[in-house]
XYZ file of C-alpha atoms in Angstrom:
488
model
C 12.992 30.327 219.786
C 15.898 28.039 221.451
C 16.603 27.411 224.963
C 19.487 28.842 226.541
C 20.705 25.606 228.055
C 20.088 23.669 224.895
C 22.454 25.598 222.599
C 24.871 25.552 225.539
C 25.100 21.714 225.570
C 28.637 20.757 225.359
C 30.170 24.014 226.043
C 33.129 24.282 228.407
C 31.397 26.431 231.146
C 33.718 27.768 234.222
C 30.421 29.998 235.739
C 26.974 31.215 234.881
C 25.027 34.439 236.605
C 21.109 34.299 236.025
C 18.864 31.511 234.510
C 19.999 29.310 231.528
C 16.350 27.868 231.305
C 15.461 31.126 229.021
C 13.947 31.412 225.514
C 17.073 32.776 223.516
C 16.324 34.501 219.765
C 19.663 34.702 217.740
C 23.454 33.991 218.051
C 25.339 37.207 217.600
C 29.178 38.448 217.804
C 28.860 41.747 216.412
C 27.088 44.163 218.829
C 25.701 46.011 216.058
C 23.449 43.493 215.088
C 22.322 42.486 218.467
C 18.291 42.547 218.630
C 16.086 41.627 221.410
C 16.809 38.356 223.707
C 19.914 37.496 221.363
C 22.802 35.707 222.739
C 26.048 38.094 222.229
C 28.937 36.343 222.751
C 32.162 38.609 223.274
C 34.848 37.302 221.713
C 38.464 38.327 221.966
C 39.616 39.428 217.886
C 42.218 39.494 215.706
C 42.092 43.611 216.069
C 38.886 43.885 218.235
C 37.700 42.544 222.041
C 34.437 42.198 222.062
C 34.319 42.000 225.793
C 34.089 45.816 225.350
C 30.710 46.135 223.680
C 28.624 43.828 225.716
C 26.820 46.990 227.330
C 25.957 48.061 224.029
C 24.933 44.629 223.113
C 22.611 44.888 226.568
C 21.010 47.917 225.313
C 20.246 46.460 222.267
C 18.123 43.833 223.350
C 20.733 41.106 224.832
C 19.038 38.989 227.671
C 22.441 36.475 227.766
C 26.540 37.269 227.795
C 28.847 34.396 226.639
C 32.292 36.064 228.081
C 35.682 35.180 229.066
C 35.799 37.367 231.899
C 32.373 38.386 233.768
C 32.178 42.521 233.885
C 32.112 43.718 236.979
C 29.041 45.388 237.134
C 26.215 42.811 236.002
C 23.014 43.947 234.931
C 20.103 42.167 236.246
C 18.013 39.981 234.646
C 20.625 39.146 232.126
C 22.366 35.856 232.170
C 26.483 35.771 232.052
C 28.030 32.766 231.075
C 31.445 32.614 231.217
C 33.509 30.204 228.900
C 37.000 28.909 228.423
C 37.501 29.868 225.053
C 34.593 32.351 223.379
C 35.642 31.010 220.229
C 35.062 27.855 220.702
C 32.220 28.523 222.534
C 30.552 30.456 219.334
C 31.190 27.281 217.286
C 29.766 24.552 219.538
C 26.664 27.140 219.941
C 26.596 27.493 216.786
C 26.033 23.563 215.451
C 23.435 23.388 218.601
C 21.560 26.557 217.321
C 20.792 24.847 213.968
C 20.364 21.257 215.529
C 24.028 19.931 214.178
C 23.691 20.114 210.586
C 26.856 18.987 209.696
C 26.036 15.585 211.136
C 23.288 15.025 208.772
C 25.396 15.637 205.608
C 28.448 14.507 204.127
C 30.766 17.424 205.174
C 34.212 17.242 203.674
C 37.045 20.111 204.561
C 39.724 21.028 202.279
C 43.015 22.438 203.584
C 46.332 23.364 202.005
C 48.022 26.537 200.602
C 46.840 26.447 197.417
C 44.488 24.183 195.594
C 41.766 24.719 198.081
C 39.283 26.467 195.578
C 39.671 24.193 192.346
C 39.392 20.890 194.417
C 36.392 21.902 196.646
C 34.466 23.364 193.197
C 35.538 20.515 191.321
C 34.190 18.143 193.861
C 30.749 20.416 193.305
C 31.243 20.245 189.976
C 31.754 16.452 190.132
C 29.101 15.251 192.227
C 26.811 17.614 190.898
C 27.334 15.853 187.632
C 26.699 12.369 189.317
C 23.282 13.257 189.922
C 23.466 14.804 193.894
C 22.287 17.809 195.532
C 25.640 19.400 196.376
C 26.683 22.251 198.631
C 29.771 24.396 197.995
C 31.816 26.718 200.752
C 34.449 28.309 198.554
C 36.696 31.767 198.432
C 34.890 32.300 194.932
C 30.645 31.755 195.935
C 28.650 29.769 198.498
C 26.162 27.131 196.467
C 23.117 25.814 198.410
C 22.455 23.201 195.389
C 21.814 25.708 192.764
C 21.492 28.755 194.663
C 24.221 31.182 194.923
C 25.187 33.600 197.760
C 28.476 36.107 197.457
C 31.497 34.289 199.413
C 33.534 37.028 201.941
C 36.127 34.576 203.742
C 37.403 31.767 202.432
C 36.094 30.109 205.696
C 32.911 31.787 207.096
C 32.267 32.691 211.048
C 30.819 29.378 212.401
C 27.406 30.935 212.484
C 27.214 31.680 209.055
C 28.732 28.018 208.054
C 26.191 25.837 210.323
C 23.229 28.499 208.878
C 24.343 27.748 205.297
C 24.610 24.042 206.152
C 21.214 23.940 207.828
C 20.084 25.742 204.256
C 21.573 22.887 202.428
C 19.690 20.317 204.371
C 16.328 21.968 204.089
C 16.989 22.062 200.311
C 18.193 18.028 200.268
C 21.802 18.246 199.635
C 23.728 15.202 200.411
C 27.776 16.438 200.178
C 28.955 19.826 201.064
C 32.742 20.819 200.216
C 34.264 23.517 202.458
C 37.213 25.104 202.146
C 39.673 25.201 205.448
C 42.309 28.025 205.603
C 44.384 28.409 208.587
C 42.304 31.310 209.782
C 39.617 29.404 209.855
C 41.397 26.927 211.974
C 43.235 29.085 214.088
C 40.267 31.101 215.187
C 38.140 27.993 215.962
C 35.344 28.500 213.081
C 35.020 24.704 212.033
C 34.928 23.651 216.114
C 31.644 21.574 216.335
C 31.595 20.706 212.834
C 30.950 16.829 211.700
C 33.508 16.281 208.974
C 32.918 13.199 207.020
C 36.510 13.598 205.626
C 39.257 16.149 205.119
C 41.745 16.978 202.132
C 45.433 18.114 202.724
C 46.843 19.901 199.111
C 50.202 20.787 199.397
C 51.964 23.503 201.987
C 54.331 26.627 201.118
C 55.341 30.122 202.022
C 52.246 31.803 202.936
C 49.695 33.606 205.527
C 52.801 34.730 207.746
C 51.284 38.086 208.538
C 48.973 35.966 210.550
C 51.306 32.843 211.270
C 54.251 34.250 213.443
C 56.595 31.249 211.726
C 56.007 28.323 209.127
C 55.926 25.592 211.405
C 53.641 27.215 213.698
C 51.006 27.462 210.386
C 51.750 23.893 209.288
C 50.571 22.867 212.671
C 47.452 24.852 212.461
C 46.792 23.294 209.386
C 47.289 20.118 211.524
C 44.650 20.445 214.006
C 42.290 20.050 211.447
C 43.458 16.497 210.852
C 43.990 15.829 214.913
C 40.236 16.852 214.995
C 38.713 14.210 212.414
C 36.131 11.471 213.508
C 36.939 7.736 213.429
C 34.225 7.953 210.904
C 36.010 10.405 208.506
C 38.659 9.773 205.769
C 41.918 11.933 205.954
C 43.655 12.088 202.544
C 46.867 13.855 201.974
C 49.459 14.647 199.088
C 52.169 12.530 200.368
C 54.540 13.989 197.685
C 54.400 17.058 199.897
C 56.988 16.665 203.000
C 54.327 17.609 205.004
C 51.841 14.934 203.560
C 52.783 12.373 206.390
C 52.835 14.896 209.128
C 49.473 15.604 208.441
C 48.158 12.527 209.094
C 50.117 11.651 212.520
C 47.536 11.288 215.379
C 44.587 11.442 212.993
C 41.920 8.730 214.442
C 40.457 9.133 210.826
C 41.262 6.380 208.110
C 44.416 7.238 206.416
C 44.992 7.664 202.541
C 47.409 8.968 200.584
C 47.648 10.370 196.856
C 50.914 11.250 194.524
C 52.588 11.751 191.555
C 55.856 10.476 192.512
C 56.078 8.228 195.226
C 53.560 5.143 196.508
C 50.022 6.056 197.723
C 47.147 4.576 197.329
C 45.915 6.830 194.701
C 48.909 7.245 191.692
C 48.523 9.460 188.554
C 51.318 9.680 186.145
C 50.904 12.501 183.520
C 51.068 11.135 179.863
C 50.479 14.342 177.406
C 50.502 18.451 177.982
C 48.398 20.482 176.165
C 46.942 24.061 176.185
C 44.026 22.316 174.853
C 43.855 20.075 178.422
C 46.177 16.888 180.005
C 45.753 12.869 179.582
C 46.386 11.130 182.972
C 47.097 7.476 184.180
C 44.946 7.659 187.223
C 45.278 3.863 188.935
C 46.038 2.325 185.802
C 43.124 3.536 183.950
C 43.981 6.662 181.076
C 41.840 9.920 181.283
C 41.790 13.057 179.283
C 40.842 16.087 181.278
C 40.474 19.851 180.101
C 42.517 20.876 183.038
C 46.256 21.999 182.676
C 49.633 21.524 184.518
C 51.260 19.234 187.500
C 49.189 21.287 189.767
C 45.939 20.342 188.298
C 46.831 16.887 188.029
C 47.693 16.652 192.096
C 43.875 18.546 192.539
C 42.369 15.998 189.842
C 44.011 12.884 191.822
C 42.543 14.066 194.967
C 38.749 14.717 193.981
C 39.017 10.908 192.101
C 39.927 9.636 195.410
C 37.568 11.594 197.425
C 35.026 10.808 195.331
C 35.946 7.078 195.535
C 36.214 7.142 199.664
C 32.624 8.644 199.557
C 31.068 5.663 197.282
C 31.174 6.606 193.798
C 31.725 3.695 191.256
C 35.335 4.367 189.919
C 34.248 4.398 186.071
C 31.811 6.441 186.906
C 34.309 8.975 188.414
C 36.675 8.905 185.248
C 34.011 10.017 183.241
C 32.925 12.734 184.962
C 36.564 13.719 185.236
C 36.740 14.328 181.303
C 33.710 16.819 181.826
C 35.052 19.050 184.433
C 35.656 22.765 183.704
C 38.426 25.008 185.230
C 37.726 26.888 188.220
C 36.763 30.767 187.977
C 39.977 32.485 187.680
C 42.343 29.504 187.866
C 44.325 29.045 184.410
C 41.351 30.302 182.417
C 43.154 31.531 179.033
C 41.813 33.105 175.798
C 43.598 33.058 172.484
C 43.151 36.126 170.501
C 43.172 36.614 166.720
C 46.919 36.790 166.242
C 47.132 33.992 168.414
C 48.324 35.346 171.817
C 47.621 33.316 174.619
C 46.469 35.001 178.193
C 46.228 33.194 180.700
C 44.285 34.474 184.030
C 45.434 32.433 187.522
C 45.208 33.403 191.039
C 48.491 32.529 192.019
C 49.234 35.214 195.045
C 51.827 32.867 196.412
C 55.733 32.058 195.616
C 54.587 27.897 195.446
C 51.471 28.908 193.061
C 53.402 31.195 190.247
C 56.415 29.005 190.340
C 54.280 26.115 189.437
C 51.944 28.014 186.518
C 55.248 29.677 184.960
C 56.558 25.701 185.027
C 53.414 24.730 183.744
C 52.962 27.575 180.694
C 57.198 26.387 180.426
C 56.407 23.248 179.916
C 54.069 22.862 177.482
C 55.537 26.103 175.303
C 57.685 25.061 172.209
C 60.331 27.679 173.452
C 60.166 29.721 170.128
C 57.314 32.074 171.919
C 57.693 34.985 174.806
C 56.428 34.570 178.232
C 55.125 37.395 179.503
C 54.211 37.458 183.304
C 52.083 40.540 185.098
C 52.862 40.108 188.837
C 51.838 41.821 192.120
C 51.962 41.633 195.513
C 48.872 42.826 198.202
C 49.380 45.305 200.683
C 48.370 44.251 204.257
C 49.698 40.566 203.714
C 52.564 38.868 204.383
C 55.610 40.973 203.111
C 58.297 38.313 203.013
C 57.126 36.534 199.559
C 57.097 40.001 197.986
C 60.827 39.417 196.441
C 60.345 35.636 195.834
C 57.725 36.695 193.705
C 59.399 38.873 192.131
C 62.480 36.514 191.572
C 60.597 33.199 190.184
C 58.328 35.851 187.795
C 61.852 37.252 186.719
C 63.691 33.953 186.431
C 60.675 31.565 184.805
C 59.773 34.243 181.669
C 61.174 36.290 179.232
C 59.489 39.672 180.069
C 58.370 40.258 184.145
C 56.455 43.537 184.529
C 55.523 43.969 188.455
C 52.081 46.304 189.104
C 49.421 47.104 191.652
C 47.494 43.938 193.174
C 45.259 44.689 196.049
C 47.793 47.532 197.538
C 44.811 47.909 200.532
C 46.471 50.361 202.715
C 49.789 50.251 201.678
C 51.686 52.167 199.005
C 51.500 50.400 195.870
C 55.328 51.625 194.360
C 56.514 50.967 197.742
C 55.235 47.362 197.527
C 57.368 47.110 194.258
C 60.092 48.204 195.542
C 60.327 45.479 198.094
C 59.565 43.208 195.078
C 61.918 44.150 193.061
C 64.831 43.388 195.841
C 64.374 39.539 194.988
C 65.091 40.195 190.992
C 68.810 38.920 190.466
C 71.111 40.998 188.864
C 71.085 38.832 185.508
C 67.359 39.182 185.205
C 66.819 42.941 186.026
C 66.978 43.936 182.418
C 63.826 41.242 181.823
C 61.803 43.526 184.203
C 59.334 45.995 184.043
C 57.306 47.940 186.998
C 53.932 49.486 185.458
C 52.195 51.163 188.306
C 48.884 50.798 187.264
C 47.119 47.704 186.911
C 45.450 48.181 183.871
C 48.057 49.773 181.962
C 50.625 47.279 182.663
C 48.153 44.462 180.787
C 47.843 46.621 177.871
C 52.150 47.116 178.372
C 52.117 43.051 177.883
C 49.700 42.974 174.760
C 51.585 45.344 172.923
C 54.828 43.773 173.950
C 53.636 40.306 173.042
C 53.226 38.647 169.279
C 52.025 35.710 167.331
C 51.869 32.624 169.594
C 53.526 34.664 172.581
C 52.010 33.960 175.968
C 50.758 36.253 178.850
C 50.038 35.583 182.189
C 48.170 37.756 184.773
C 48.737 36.631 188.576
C 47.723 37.284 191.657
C 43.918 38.172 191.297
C 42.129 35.641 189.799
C 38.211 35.165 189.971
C 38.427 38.962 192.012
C 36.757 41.368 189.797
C 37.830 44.653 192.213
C 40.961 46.397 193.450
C 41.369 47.588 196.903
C 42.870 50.811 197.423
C 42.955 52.870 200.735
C 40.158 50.702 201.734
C 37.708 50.985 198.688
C 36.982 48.506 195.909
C 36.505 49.615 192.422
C 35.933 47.251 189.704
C 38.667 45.493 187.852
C 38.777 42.175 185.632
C 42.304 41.056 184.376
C 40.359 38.642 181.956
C 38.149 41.415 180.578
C 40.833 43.505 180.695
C 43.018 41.775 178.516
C 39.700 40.709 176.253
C 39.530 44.617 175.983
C 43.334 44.898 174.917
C 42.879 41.840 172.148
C 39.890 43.789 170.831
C 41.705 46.800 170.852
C 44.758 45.252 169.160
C 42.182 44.060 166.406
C 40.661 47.100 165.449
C 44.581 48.770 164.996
C-alpha cells in the first residue's frame, strides 16, 4: 500500500476535500477496473470525460478522486483532489506510484513520423547484442529483457509505461527504448518520465485526424525535446527541415546526424543491394543487412545513440553488421521463379514514397513493380490520394485494396484514393476490394525477377472491419500465393 500524499508529491494541486494521509491501493482511469481504496483519477478523453463515472468509481471501492472540477455532491469519507491538468496529474502519480523508475534506468524516447519502430528495436537489438539487459516499448511488442508482453499503443497510458519500467528494473535492465508518438505527447503520457536522451527521425504528412494542422503536430513533437534534462542527449536528423527546430530551447546536449549536410554523425551510402547496404559511417565502412536511404538515416541514429550512451565505437560497427530487419519493415521473400515481395508498413505518403525509391533504386529497370496499397478508415483522410498518386507514379502496376477500413466503407476509401491518380497513370491502376485477393491479383500479374510490394500493414497480422479483427498476414499471404504458383 502507498500513501496518498506520497504519490501526490509534485502534483499541481488547486484544492483537496478529506485526508491525503490515507493508505491508497492502485492507480486507476477506467472506472471499470476500480477496486477497493484505488485512486480513480477522472480524466477528460479524446471521446470520453471521465469526470462522469467517478460515482461509479465510488461504488466500486474508490476512497480518493483526482478531478478537474470537484462534483457537487461529495461523498464522505472520500478524498477529492482537484488538479490542473488530470493528465498530467496521472503521469506524475504514476512515476511516484512505482518509486520513479525511469530515473534508475537509461530511458531513451524516440519520436518522428516514421522510423520510430526499427530504431527503438534496433537499439534492443543492438545493446542486447553488447551484452545488456535491455527493455523495449514498441508499436510491434513490449520486452522486459527477454520477456514479451502484446504492445496496444505505440505509447502506453503512463501507468502501464512506469509499471513496465518498474518490471524492467526488478529484472536488471540497464537501457529501455520507448517509442514517442504525438499522442503520446499530446495527451501527457511520458509527463514524469526521466529521459536519458531522445531521438527525432524525420517529420511528414501524418496523424491529422488528431493534429488539427501540421505545424500544430510538429510542435507536439517538440515538447518532447523542450522537456529533456540537462542530463539527456537530444539527437536529431538535421537533413529534415525540422531537424533544427527540434532542438531550439532543448537544455539537453545537442547532436545532430545526416546524410547530406554537416552533423556530427555523417553516413554516406556506398553500395545497394537486395541482399543489404555498405555504409561510410564517420569514416569507417560497414556492411549492414538493412535496405534503402531510410534505413541508412535509422542505422546512423542508433550508431550515435549508442555512442552518446558509452559504447566503444568499433564495438558498435560490429554489431551493426549483425542487426536484423524489424518485424514487418522491408522483410522480402524470393520465390522459386524469382519474384521478390516485399512486406513494409509504410501507412504514410513520406514512408511509400521512400520504399518505392528504395525498391527503384536498386531494380535494374528490366523488372515490374508491383505495389498493393491501402488506406485505414478512421485516420486521417487527406493522404488517401497522395497515396494513391506516389503508388501510381513510382511502379508499373498500382492495385489499391482494403487496409484497416475500421468503420468506414472500404470502396468508399478507394474512391477518395483514387482522386490523387493522374490522368497519365490511371491505366497503371487497379482497385481489388479484398485484401487477400488483390495479393494473389499481383502474383499472377508478376514474373521472373518482377517485384511486389505490400504496404500499409506491416508486422499487423489482423484486419479491422466494423470494429472486429480477423486474422490476416500479407507475408503469409503472399508465401501462400508463391506456393500456390508452384504447385500450377
Amino acid at each position: 500500500m502507498k500513501k496518498l500524499k506520497d504519490i501526490l508529491y509534485q502534483v499541481s494541486i488547486n484544492q483537496v476535500f478529506g485526508n491525503t494521509n490515507i493508505d491508497v491501493n492502485n492507480l486507476v482511469f477506467d472506472s471499470r477496473k476500480v477496486e477497493k481504496d484505488d485512486v480513480f483519477v477522472a480524466q477528460k478523453g479524446f471521446t470520453v470525460d471521465g469526470h462522469l463515472y467517478i460515482e461509479k468509481a465510488i461504488l466500486l471501492g474508490a476512497n480518493t478522486i483526482i478531478c478537474e472540477v470537484f462534483p457537487t455532491d461529495k461523498k464522505e469519507g472520500i478524498t477529492y483532489v482537484e488538479v490542473a491538468d488530470a493528465n498530467v496529474a496521472l503521469a506524475i502519480m504514476a512515476s511516484n506510484f512505482y518509486d520513479n523508475p525511469s530515473s534508475k534506468l537509461q530511458l531513451v524516447g524516440v519520436t518522428g513520423t516514421n522510423g520510430k519502430t526499427t530504431v527503438a528495436s534496433l537499439l534492443y537489438q543492438l545493446f542486447k547484442k553488447a551484452g545488456y539487459k535491455v527493455g523495449l516499448l514498441s508499436t510491434v511488442k513490449i520486452l522486459v529483457d527477454e520477456t514479451e508482453f502484446k504492445a496496444t499503443h505505440t505509447t502506453p497510458d503512463s501507468v502501464t509505461i512506469n509499471g513496465y519500467l518498474d518490471k524492467m528494473l526488478e529484472e536488471g535492465v540497464d537501457f529501455c527504448f520507448m517509442e514517442v508518438s504525438s499522442h503520446g505527447i499530446h495527451q501527457k503520457r511520458t509527463e514524469g518520465l526521466i529521459f536519458a536522451g531522445g531521438i527525432f527521425t524525420n517529420l511528414s504528412h501524418d496523424h491529422l485526424d488528431y493534429h488539427e494542422t501540421f505545424a500544430e503536430y510538429r510542435d507536439v513533437k517538440k515538447v518532447f525535446f523542450d522537456g529533456l534534462p540537462k542530463s539527456a542527449f537530444a539527437l536529431t536528423n538535421i537533413d529534415d527541415k525540422n531537424g533544427g527546430f527540434m532542438l531550439q530551447n532543448t537544455k539537453a546536449t545537442k547532436k545532430t546526424y545526416a546524410l547530406k549536410t554537416i552533423a556530427n554523425y555523417k553516413a554516406k551510402i556506398l553500395e545497394k543491394q537486395f541482399s543489404g547496404t555498405l555504409l561510410n559511417i564517420n569514416g569507417t565502412e560497414v556492411w549492414t543487412k538493412l535496405i534503402g536511404e531510410f534505413n541508412a538515416y535509422n542505422l546512423l541514429a542508433i550508431t550515435a545513440t549508442a555512442e552518446l550512451l558509452g559504447l566503444e565505437k568499433l564495438q558498435i560497427l560490429t554489431i551493426l553488421s549483425e542487426l536484423k530487419s524489424v518485424s514487418g519493415r522491408f522483410q522480402y521473400i524470393i520465390s522459386d521463379d524469382g519474384i521478390t515481395a516485399i512486406v513494409d508498413y509504410a501507412h504514410t505518403p513520406d514512408a511509400l514514397k521512400n520504399v518505392l525509391e528504395t525498391i527503384n533504386d536498386i531494380r535494374t529497370g528490366n523488372e515490374k513493380v508491383i505495389s498493393i496499397v491501402g488506406c485505414g478508415g478512421d485516420r486521417d483522410a487527406t493522404k488517401r490520394p497522395k497515396m494513391a498518386h506516389i503508388a501510381s507514379q513510382l511502379s508499373n502496376q498500382a492495385i489499391f485494396t482494403s487496409d484497416n477500413p475500421r468503420t468506414e466503407n472500404a470502396q468508399a476509401i478507394i474512391d477518395e484514393m483514387e482522386v490523387g491518380v493522374s490522368p497519365e497513370n490511371f491505366k497503371k491502376t487497379l482497385s481489388v476490394l479484398d485484401r487477400r485477393q488483390a495479393i494473389k491479383t499481383a502474383c499472377r500479374f508478376s514474373e521472373t525477377g518482377d517485384i511486389i510490394l505490400i504496404a500499409g500493414k506491416g508486422h499487423e497480422n489482423y484486419q479491422e472491419i466494423n470494429g472486429e479483427r480477423f486474422y490476416f498476414d500479407d507475408l503469409e499471404e503472399v508465401a501462400n500465393c508463391f506456393n500456390q504458383l508452384k504447385k500450377n
